[in-house]
C-alpha angles and dihedrals in degrees: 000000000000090000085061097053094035080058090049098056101048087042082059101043091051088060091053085054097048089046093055092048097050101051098035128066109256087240105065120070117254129214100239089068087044087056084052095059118093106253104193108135122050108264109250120155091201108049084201084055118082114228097242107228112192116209129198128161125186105202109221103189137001130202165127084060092195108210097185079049103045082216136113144183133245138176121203161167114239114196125200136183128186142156108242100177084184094067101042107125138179111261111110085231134055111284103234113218124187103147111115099212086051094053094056085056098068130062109264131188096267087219124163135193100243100196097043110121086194132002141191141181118224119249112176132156081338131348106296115223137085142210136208132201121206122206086255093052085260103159127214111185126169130172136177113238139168124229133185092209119194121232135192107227119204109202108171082119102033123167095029084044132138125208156212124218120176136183110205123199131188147167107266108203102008129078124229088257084060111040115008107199109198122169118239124278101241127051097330088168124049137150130227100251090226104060099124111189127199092220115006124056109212095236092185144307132241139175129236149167129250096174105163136151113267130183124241133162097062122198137164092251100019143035137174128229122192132152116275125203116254135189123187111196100196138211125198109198124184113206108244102226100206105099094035084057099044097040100037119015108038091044093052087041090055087049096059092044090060089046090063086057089079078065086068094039116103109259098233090054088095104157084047093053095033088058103049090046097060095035091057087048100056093040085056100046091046085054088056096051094053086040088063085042101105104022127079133258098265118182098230132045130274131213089258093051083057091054094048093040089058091048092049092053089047099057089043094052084046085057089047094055092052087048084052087047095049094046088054096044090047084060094044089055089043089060095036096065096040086060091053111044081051089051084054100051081040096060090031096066096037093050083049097047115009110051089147099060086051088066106046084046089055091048085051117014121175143201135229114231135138146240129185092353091304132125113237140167124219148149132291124268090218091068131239093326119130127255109227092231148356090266093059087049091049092027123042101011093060116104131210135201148186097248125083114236143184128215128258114189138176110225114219129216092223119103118204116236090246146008129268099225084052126101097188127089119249118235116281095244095054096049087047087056091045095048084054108052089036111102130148119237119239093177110115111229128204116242109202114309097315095087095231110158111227114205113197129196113232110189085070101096112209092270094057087040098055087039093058086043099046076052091054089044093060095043083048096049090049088053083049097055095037081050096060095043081063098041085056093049095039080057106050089041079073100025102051098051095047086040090050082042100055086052106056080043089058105036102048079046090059099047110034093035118027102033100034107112115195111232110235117227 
């Protein structure tokens, strides 16, 4: 079989001989013994003269941009142009040559692509490229090649970033005193119009230069170092923010904003709270994660760190609130039941042992409120009409308010017959004598300059009164503390939105603003 083939190919190359003969004057030179000549040094007349190699590349489609990577691919066309006076022939067109045993025949621009991770050369359904041949050996070759190009990513404002992306191409074995590769005057980088990308927009390409010295010849004890010829072909990509905005930082904003509803929850709803507070907390840390997924572990923040680094803060200091709220409600219910149990002693010994003063405090109950930071006593507002117990009397006719206050009491020179902590009856004689000097007064008092009249029960000896107050200052303290719990979530129901606002405000300033450098064409 290779025989065959081996056959097939001379048999071919002997028409194109016998082409060339017959249609060409035997005395000028003909290209097909140009082809058989063995072309393995660039052609230069002048060895002090460079041989001057022009580049151009048309990139036909970009894609899988790998962030974690910092890689992408990209298909393209590479055009090259050179003088070969070797091969200058006599046919008044370009000689087109596609035939892969002939190129190899023939000196080519040994170029290579510096920053490829990987390169191939297409070769379907043939090997695409082509070469053309002028009159005056000038030589215009082109070939379609893919490349997996690097590319150093800088993400401080990812993902509203904007990046650099260069192919570099050099001579690999020539200095630039040898071979000077150049790119074309007009237009040696161009896109294809109708590269659409996922993430990226092509905002536009440019050429440049990377010429630089570079050392060859290595040796244990030498080396040489020269100038090499160096082309950077450069793309200038803009982020597209869409699916950033739609898969990050919607979803994380939302969050923050649940996390403000335990504001509006009762505050002794702590299970309820509890529970959307950490709920909020562990959706928002699993959305980090998946946000770190594809990008690598950079050493520095980017913007979308920042973000989820503020959203982060927010729900926290949400969870914090709710751990301020529940401190002051744990006092308010600590309060709350002191007062309690000693309304309980306090209506247990005078059931017991003053049933008496029940019912003159039944005939004519009172109620506890201030003014002007002061303690008093005085009527119903109901009326005259009757409570149905003691606890109504300690309990729901007791009235709180905002101000702090102080007592001021009139002692009274009575003494009750027992005490109220006591479950023994008093003698006989001395409850007669207590029964006796005990009277309630009818007569109004002023109290200060606001003319409220203050009706105080006299048959309440200093003990029971201190006792019922001591009752009215832990209630009040409880109010206090369950006072301040709402004050604080009345606050951050306001605070939180116009903080988290000033921030968005802040931080897409920043970014699409501030930082935002225009690319110049």
């Amino acid at each position: 079989m290779k025989k065959y083939w081996s056959t097939l190919h001379l048999f071919q190359v002997l028409c194109i001989f016998i082409f060339i003969r017959t249609s060409s004057p035997l005395t000028q030179p003909n290209i097909y013994n140009l082809l058989q000549q063995s072309n393995t040094r660039p052609p230069t007349a002048n060895a002090s003269v460079p041989l001057g190699v022009k580049l151009g590349m048309y990139l036909e489609s970009l894609g899988n941009f790998r962030s974690s990577e910092m890689s992408f691919d990209v298909d393209l066309y590479v055009y090259m142009s050179w003088q070969d006076p070797r091969l200058a022939h006599n046919f008044s067109d370009y000689v087109l040559i596609n035939n892969d045993e002939i190129r190899k025949q023939i000196w080519l621009p040994d170029l290579y692509f510096a920053n490829a991770r990987q390169a191939s050369f297409q070769e379907v359904t043939v090997p695409n490229f082509n070469l053309f041949v002028a009159p005056d050996g000038t030589v215009a070759y082109s070939c379609r090649c893919t490349l997996t190009v690097a590319c150093s990513l800088n993400l401080r404002y990812y993902p509203m970033d904007q990046q650099l992306c260069s192919i570099r191409v050099l001579s690999y074995a020539y200095i630039a005193k040898q071979v000077n590769v150049t790119w074309f005057d007009k237009n040696p980088v161009r896109f294809n119009e109708e590269i659409g990308l996922p993430e990226f927009q092509i905002e536009h390409v440019s050429n440049a230069y990377c010429n630089g010295s570079y050392q060859y010849a290595l040796t244990e004890n030498s080396y040489k170092s020269d100038d090499f010829s160096c082309l950077s072909g450069n793309l200038f990509l803009s982020r597209s923010i869409g699916y950033n905005l739609v898969q990050s930082y919607i979803p994380t904003g939302l969050i923050v904003m649940i996390s403000w509803v335990s504001f509006w929850i009762d505050r002794r709803a702590v299970p309820a709270r509890v529970t959307l507070s950490f709920t909020t907390l562990v959706s928002l840390t699993t959305l980090g994660n998946g946000l770190r997924f594809g990008l690598p572990q950079v050493s520095y923040a980017k913007a979308i760190d920042l973000w989820y680094g503020a959203c982060m803060f927010f729900v926290f200091c949400a969870l914090l609130e709710f751990a301020t709220i529940n401190s002051y409600m744990r006092k308010s219910e600590k309060f709350d039941s002191m007062a309690k149990k000693m309304q309980s002693v306090v209506l247990t010994g005078r059931r017991g042992a003053a049933g008496n003063v029940v019912d003159a405090l039944n005939d004519d109950w009172c109620t506890y409120s201030t003014e002007n930071g002061r303690l008093k006593t005085e009527k119903s507002p109901r009326g005259y009409g009757k409570p149905d117990t003691v606890q109504d009397i300690l309990s729901e006719r007791i009235k709180f308010i905002d101000n702090e206050f102080d007592f001021d009491t009139k002692e009274d020179d009575g003494n009750m017959a027992m005490s109220i902590y006591d479950n023994v009856s008093c003698r006989k004689d001395e409850a007669d004598s207590s029964s006796e000097e005990t009277k309630f007064s009818t007569k109004p008092k002023r109290n200060g300059t606001n003319g409220t009249r203050k009706y105080i029960d006299k048959s309440l000896n200093q003990s029971g009164q201190n006792d019922s107050l001591i009752v009215a200052t832990y209630f009040q303290i409880s109010a206090n503390h369950s006072r301040h719990a709402l004050k604080i979530d009345k606050s951050c129901r306001y605070l939180f939105p116009a903080a988290f606002l000033l921030w968005n405000v802040f931080y897409w300033w920043y970014y699409l603003v501030y930082t935002k450098t225009p690319i110049d064409k």
